[in-house]
Coordinates of C-alpha atoms and ligand atoms in Angstrom, one line a residue:
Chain A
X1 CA -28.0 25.9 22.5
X2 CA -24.6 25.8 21.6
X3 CA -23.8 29.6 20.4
X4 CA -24.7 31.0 23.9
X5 CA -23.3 30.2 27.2
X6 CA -26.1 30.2 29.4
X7 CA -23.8 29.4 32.8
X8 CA -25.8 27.8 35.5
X9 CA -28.1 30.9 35.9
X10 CA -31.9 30.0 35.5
X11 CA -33.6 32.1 33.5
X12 CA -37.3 32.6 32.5
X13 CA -38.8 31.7 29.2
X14 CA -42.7 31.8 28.0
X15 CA -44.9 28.6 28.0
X16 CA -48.4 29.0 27.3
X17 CA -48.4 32.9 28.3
X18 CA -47.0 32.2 31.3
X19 CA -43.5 33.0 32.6
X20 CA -41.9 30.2 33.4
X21 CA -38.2 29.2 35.4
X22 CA -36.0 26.8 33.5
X23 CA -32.6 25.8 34.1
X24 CA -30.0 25.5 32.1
X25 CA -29.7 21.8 30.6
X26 CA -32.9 21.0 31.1
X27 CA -35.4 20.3 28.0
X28 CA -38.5 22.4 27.6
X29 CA -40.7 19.7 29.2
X30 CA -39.1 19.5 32.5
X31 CA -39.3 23.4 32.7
X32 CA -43.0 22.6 32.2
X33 CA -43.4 19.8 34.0
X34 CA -42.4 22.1 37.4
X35 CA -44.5 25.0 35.9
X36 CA -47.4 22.7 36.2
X37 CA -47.7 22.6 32.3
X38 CA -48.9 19.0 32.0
X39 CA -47.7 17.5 28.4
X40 CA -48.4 14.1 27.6
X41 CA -45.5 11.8 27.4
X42 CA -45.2 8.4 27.0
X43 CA -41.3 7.3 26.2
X44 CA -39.7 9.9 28.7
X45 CA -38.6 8.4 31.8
X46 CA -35.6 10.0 33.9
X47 CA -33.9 7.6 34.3
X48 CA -32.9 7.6 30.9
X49 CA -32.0 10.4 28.5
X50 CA -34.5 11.4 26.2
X51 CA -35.3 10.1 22.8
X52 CA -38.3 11.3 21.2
X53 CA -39.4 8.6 19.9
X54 CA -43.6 8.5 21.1
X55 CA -43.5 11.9 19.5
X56 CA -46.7 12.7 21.7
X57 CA -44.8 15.7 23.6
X58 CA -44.8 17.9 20.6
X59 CA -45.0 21.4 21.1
X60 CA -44.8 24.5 19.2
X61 CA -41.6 26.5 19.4
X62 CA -40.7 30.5 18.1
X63 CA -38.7 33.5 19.7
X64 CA -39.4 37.1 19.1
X65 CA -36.2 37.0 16.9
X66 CA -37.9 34.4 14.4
X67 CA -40.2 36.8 12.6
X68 CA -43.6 34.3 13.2
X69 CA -41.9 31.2 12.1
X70 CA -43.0 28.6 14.6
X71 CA -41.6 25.3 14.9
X72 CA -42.6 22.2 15.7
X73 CA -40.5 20.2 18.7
X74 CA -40.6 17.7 20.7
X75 CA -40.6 19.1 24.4
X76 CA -38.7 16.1 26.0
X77 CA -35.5 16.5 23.7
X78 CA -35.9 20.6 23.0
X79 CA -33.3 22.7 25.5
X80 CA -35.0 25.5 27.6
X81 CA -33.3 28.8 26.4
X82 CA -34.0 32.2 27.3
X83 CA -36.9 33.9 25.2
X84 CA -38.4 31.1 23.9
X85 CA -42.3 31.2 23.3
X86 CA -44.0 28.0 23.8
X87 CA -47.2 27.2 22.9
X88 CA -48.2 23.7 24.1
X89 CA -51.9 23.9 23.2
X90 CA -52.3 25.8 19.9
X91 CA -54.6 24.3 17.3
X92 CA -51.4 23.3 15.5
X93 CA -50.0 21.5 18.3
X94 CA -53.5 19.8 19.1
X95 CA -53.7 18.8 15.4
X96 CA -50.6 16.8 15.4
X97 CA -51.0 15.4 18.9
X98 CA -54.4 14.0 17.5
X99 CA -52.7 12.6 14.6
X100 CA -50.0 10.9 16.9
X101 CA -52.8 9.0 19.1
X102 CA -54.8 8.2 15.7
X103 CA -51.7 6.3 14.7
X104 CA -51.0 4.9 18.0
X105 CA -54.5 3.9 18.2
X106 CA -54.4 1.9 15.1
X107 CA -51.3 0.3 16.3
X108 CA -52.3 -1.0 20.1
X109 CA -56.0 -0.5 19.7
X110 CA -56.2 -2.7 23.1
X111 CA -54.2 -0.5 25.4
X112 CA -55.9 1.2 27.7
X113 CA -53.4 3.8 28.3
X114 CA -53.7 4.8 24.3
X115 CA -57.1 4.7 24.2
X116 CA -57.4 7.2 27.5
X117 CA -54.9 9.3 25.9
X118 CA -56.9 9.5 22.8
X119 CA -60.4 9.7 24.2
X120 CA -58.7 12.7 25.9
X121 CA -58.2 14.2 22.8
X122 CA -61.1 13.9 20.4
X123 CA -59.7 10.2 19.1
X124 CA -62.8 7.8 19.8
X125 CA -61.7 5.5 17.2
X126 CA -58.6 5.6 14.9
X127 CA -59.1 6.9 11.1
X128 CA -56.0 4.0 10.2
X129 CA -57.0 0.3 10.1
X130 CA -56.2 -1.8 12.9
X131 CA -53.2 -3.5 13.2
X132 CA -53.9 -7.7 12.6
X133 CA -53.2 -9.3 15.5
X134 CA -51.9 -6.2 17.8
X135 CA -50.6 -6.4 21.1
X136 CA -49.8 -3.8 23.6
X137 CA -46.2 -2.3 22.1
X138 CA -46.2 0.9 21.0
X139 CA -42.5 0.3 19.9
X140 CA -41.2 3.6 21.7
X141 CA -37.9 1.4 22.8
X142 CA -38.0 2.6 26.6
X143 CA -37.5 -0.5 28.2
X144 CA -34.3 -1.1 25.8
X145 CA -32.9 1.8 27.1
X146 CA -33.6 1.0 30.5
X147 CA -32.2 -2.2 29.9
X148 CA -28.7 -0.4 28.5
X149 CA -28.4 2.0 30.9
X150 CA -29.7 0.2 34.5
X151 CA -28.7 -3.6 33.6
X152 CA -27.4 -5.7 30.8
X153 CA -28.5 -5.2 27.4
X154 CA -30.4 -8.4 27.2
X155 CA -33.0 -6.9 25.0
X156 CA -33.4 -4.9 21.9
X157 CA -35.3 -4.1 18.9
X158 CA -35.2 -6.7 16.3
X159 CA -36.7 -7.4 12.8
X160 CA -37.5 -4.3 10.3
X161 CA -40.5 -2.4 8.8
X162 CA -43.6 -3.9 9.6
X163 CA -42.2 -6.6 11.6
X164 CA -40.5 -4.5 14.1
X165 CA -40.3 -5.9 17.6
X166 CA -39.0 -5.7 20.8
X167 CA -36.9 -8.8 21.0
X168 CA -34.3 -10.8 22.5
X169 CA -31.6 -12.3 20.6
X170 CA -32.8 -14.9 18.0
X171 CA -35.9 -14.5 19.6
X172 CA -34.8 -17.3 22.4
X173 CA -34.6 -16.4 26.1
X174 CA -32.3 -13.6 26.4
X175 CA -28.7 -14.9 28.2
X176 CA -27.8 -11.5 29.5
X177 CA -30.9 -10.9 31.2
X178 CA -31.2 -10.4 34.9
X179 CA -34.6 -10.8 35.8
X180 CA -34.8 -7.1 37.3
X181 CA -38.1 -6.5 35.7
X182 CA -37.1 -2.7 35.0
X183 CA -38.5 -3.4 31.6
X184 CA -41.5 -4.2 32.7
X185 CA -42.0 -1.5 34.9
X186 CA -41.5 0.9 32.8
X187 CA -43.7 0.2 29.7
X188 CA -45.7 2.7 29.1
X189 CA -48.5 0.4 27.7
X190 CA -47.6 -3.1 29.8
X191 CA -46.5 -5.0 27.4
X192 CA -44.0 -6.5 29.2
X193 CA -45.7 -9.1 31.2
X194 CA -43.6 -11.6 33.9
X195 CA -44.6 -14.2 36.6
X196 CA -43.6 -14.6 39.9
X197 CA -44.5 -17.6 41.7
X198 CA -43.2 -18.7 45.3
X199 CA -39.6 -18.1 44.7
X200 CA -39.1 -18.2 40.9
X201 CA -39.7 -15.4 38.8
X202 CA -40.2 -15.9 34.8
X203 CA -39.5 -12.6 31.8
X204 CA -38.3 -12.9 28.8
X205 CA -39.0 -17.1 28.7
X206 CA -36.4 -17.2 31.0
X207 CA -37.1 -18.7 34.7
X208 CA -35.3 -17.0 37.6
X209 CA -34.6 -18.3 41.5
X210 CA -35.1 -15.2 43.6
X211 CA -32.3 -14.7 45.8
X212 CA -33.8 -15.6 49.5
X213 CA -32.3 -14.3 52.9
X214 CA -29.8 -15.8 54.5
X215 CA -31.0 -15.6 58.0
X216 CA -34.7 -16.7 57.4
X217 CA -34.5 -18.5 53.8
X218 CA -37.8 -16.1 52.3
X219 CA -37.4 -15.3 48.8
X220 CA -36.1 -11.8 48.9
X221 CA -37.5 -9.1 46.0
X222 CA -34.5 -10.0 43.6
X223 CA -32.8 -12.7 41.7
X224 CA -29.7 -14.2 42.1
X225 CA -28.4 -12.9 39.3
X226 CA -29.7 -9.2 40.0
X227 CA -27.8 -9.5 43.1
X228 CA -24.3 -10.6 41.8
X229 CA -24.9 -7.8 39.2
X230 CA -25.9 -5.4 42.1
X231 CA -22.1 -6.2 43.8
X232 CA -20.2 -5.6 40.4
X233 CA -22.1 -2.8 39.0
X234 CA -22.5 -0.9 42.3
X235 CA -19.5 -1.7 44.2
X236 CA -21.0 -3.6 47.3
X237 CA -20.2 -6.0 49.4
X238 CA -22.6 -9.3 48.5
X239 CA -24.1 -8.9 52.4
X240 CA -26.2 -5.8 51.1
X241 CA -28.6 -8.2 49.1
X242 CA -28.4 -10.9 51.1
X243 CA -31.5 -10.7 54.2
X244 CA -34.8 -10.1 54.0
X245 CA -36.3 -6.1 55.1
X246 CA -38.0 -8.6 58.3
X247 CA -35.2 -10.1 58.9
X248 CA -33.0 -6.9 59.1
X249 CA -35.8 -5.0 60.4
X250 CA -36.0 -7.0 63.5
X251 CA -32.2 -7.3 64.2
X252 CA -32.5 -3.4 64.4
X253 CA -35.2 -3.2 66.0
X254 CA -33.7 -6.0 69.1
X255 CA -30.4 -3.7 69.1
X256 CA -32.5 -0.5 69.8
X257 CA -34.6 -2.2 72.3
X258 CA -31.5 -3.7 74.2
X259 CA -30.0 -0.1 73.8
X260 CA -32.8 1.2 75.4
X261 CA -33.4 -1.4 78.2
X262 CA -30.1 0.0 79.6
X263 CA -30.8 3.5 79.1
X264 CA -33.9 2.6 81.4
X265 CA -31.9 1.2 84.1
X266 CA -30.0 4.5 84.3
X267 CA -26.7 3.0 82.1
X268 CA -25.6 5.8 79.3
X269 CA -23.4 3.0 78.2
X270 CA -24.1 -0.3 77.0
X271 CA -22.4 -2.8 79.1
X272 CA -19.9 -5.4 77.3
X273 CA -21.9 -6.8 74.1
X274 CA -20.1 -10.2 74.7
X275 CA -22.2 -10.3 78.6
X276 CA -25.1 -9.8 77.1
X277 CA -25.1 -12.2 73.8
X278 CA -23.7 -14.5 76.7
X279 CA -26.5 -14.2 79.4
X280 CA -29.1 -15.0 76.4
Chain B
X1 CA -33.0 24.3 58.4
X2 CA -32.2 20.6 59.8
X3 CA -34.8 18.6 61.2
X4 CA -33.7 15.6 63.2
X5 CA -36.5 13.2 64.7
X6 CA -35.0 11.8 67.9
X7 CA -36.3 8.4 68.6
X8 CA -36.1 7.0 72.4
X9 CA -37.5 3.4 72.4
X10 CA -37.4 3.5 76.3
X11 CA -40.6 5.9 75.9
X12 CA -42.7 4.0 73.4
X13 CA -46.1 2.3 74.9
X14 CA -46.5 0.4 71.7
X15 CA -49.9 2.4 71.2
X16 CA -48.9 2.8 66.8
X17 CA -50.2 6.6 67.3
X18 CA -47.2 6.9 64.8
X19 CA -48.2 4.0 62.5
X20 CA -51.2 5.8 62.0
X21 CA -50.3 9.5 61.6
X22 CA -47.8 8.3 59.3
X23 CA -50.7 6.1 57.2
X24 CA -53.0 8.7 57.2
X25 CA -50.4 11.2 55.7
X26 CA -49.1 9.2 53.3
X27 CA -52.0 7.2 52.1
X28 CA -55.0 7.9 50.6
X29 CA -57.4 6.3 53.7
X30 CA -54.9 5.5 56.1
X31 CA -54.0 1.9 54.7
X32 CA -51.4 0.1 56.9
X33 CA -49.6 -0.5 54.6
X34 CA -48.8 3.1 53.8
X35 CA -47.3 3.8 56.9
X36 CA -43.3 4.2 56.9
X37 CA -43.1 3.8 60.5
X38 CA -43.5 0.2 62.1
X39 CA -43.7 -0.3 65.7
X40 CA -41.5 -3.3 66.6
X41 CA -42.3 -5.5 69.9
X42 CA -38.9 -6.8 71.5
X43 CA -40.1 -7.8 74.8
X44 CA -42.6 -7.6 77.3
X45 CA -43.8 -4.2 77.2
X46 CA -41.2 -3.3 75.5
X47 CA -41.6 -1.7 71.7
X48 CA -39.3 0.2 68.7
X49 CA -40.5 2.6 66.5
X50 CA -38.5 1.9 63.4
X51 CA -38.4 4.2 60.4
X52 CA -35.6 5.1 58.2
X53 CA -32.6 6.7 60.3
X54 CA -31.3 9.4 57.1
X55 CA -28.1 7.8 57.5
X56 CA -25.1 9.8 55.6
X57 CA -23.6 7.1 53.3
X58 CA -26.7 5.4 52.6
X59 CA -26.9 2.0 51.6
X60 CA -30.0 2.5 49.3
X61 CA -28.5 5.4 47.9
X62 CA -25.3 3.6 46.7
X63 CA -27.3 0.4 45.5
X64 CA -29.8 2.6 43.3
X65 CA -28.5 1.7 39.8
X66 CA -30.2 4.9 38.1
X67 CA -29.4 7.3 41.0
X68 CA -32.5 8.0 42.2
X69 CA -32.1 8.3 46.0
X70 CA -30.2 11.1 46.8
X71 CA -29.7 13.2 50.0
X72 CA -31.6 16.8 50.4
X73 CA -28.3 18.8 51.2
X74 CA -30.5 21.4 52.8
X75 CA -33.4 19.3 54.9
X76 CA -30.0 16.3 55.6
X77 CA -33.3 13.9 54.2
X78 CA -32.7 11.0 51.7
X79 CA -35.9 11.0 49.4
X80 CA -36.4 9.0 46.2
X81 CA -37.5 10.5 43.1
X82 CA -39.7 7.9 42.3
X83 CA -40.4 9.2 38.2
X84 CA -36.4 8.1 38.2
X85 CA -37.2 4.5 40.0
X86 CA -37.3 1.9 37.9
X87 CA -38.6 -0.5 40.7
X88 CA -36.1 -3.4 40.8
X89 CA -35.8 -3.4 44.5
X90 CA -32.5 -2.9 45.3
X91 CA -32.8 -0.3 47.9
X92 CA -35.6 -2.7 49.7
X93 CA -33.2 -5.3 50.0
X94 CA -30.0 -3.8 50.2
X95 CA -31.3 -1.0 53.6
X96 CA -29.6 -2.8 56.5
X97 CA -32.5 -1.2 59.1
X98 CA -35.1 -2.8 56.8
X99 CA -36.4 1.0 56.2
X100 CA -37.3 0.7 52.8
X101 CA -40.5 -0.4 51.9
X102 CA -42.6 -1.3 48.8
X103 CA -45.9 -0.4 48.1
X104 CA -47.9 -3.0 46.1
X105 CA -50.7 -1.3 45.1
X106 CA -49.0 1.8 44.3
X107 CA -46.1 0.2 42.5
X108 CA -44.1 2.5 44.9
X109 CA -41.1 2.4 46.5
X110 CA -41.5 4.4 50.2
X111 CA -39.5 5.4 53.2
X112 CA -39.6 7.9 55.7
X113 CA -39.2 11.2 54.1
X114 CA -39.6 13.0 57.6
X115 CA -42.5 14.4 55.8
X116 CA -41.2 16.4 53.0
X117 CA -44.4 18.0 51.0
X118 CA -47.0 17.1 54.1
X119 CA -46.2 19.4 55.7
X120 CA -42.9 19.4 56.3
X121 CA -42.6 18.4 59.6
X122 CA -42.9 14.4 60.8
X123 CA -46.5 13.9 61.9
X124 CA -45.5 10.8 63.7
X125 CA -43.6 13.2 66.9
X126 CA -47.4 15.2 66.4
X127 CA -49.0 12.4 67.3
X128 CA -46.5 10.7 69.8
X129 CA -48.5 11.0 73.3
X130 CA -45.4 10.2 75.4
X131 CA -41.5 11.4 74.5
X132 CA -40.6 8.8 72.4
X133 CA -40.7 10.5 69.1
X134 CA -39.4 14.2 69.0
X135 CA -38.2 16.8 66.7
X136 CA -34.4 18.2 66.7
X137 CA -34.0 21.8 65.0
X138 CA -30.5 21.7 64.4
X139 CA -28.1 24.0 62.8
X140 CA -26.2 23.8 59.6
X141 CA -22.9 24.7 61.9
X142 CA -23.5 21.7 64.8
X143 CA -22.0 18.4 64.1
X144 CA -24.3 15.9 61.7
Ligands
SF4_301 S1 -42.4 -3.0 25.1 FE1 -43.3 -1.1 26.1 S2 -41.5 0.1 26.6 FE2 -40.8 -1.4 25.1 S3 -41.0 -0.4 23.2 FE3 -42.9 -1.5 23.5 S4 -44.3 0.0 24.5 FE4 -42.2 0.8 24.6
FES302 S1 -42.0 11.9 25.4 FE1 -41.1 13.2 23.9 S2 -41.2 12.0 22.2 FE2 -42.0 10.6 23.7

C-alpha cells in the first residue's frame, strides 16, 4: 500500500495458514489463485482491471500489527502486502459468501452458474423472493468493461434502481458496436446471447457481414467492422485480417513443400522463384 | 534453456504420428480437433507438418487487443493466457501460417505451445518415426 515501498521483490504473506509468494502489484487473489487457493469469482477477468463489483471474492483480512481486528475485503481489488493474514474460509467469510449467492440467487434464479455456486455453498434455494420476470444478468458490468477497454464502448449500463440494465444507447442497436462478441464471451452467467448464421452474425439487434477471405470468399471469424477496427486500433496492415487460417495454411504449407522438394534434389538453395511460378 | 523443433518436410511420410501425439496431449481423448499440428498434403507423396513457427514479431501477438499472447523470454515460446482472451479471433485470422486455431467445444483459442506444462518437451518429435520433426537445444548466446 502506499506508505511502503515494496520494490519489485516478492515477498511471502499468510493465506489460509499457508505461506504463500505474492508479487508486488498484484491483488490478494492472484497471489492465491497461483497458491492454489481457489476463491470464487465471478466479475474478475484479466483482461480488465478489477472492480469488485460480484463481491463473491470476499475474504477476511488482519496483520499481527492490527490487534485481532479483521477486515472484510474483496480479494480481487485488495493489494498483496507483506504480513498479511488471510483467511479465505473462516465462518465469517463463509457467512457473507452465502449471503452474496442468496442474493444472487434471488436475482438470476435460472442461471446455472449461480445456482452451482450456491448449491456449493449451502444455498439450495434463496431466502429473498425471486425477481419477476429474471433473466440471466447478474449486473456485475464485465462485459462493459470489456467493451471499454478491448473495443468501442457500444454498451453500458442504463436505467436506475430496480430497473438497472445492461443496455445500449436508447435501448436501439448500439452504433459503435463491432460485432466482436467479447461481451458475450465473457459473461459470467451468458446472458449475452448472439447468432451467427452463414456469414452474418447478429448481437445487440444489430446484423453483421463477417469479413470473408480474399483468396477463397469463406466467411472468416470476424466482421467487417472488427477488422477495420483491428487496423486502427492495432496498427496493422488490412492484409492481416484478410484470408482465411485454410487459405493461409495451405499457401504455407505449398511454400515448405516446394522448399523442401529442392532440398531433396540435393539444392540448399531455391532456384529463381520466378522459374518455378513460371513452369506451373 | 531454448528449445527449437526443427521441421524438415523432405522427411515426413504423411503417417499424422504427430497429429496424434499432439491430440492426445492436449485433449482430453485424443479429439482431432485438439491437435495443433496438421499434416498438409502438397503433392504426391509429398506432406507438411504445419504447426506454429514461434516467430519473433508475431502477428497474433501484435493483433491481440488485450495482450494476451506474449513471448516466454526464457523457453523463446509464444503462449496465450487464455483467462486474458476474450475470444474475438483476431489472432486466428490475423497468423499468416494459419497456426492459430480455435477450439469449439472448448471455447479455446490453441496453438503450438511446444508443449509447455505437458511435459515440457514437444511430443510430436517423440513420436516422429522418421527425421522430420526434431528437437534443437539451443543456447541463450547462439543467434535466434
Ligand atoms: S450481461 Fe453478463 S457480464 Fe454483463 S453485467 Fe450482466 S452478468 Fe455481468
Ligand atoms: S471477483 Fe472480486 S468482487 Fe467480483
Amino acid at each position: 500500500m502506499s506508505e511502503v515501498n515494496l520494490g519489485d521483490a516478492p515477498f511471502t504473506m499468510t493465506i489460509d495458514g499457508k505461506r504463500v509468494e505474492a508479487r508486488p502489484g498484484e491483488m490478494v487473489l492472484a497471489a492465491a489463485k497461483r497458491a492454489g487457493i481457489a476463491i470464487p469469482t465471478l466479475c474478475e477477468h484479466k483482461a480488465v482491471e478489477s472492480f469488485g463489483s460480484c463481491r463473491l471474492c470476499m475474504v477476511e483480512v488482519t496483520k499481527a500489527a492490527w490487534k485481532g481486528w479483521k477486515g472484510l475485503m474483496t480479494a480481487c481489488l485488495y493489494p498483496a502486502a507483506p504480513d498479511l493474514i488471510i483467511e479465505t474460509q473462516s465462518e465469517r467469510v463463509l457467512h457473507v459468501r452465502r449471503n452474496v449467492l442468496d442474493l444472487l440467487l434471488a436475482r438470476c434464479p435460472d442461471s446455472t452458474l449461480i445456482q452451482r455456486l450456491a448449491a456449493e455453498h449451502g444455498v439450495q434455494q434463496t431466502s429473498f423472493s425471486v425477481r419477476e420476470q429474471p433473466d440471466l444478468c447478474i449486473l456485475c458490468g464485465l462485459c462493459v468493461r470489456i467493451c471499454e477497454s478491448a473495443a468501442t464502448s457500444a454498451i453500458s449500463t442504463v436505467k436506475r434502481g430496480h430497473h438497472r440494465e445492461i443496455g445500449t444507447p436508447w435501448g436501439g442497436p448500439p452504433p459503435a458496436c463491432i460485432g466482436c462478441l467479447a461481451c458475450a464471451h465473457v459473461c459470467p452467467t451468458g446472458h449475452i446471447t448472439f447468432e451467427e448464421h452463414g456469414a452474418t452474425r447478429a448481437i445487440w439487434g444489430r446484423s453483421f457481414e463477417l469479413q470473408r477471405c480474399a483468396e477463397c470468399g469463406a466467411p472468416l471469424p470476424i466482421t467487417v467492422e472488427q477488422a477495420s477496427f483491428l487496423v486502427e486500433r492495432q496498427a496493422l496492415d488490412a492484409s492481416y485480417f484478410s484470408r482465411c487460417e485454410s487459405c493461409q495454411r495451405r499457401a504455407t504449407a505449398q511454400t515448405f513443400g516446394r522448399l523442401a522438394r529442392w532440398q531433396k534434389l540435393g539444392l540448399t538453395q531455391e532456384p529463381d522463384a520466378r522459374q518455378e511460378g513460371g513452369k506451373r | 534453456m531454448i528449445l527449437r523443433l526443427v521441421v524438415k518436410p523432405q522427411e515426413c511420410i504423411g503417417c499424422r504420428a504427430c497429429e496424434m501425439a499432439c491430440a492426445f496431449t492436449h485433449g482430453k481423448d485424443g479429439q482431432p480437433a485438439a491437435s495443433r499440428c496438421q499434416t498438409m498434403t502438397v503433392g504426391k507423396d509429398e506432406y507438411v507438418p504445419m504447426m506454429c513457427l514461434q516467430c519473433d514479431h508475431a502477428a497474433c501477438v501484435q493483433s491481440c487487443p488485450v495482450s494476451a499472447i506474449t513471448m516466454n523470454p526464457a523457453t523463446r515460446t509464444v503462449l496465450v493466457d487464455h483467462e486474458r482472451c476474450i475470444r474475438c479471433m483476431a489472432c486466428v485470422v490475423a497468423c499468416p501460417f494459419g497456426n492459430m486455431h480455435f477450439d469449439p467445444s472448448r471455447t479455446l483459442i490453441h496453438k503450438c505451445d511446444l508443449c509447455a506444462g505437458c511435459g515440457d518437451y514437444p511430443r510430436c518429435a517423440m513420436f516422429c518415426p522418421t527425421k522430420c520433426l526434431t528437437v534443437e537445444r539451443v543456447t541463450e548466446s547462439s543467434p535466434a
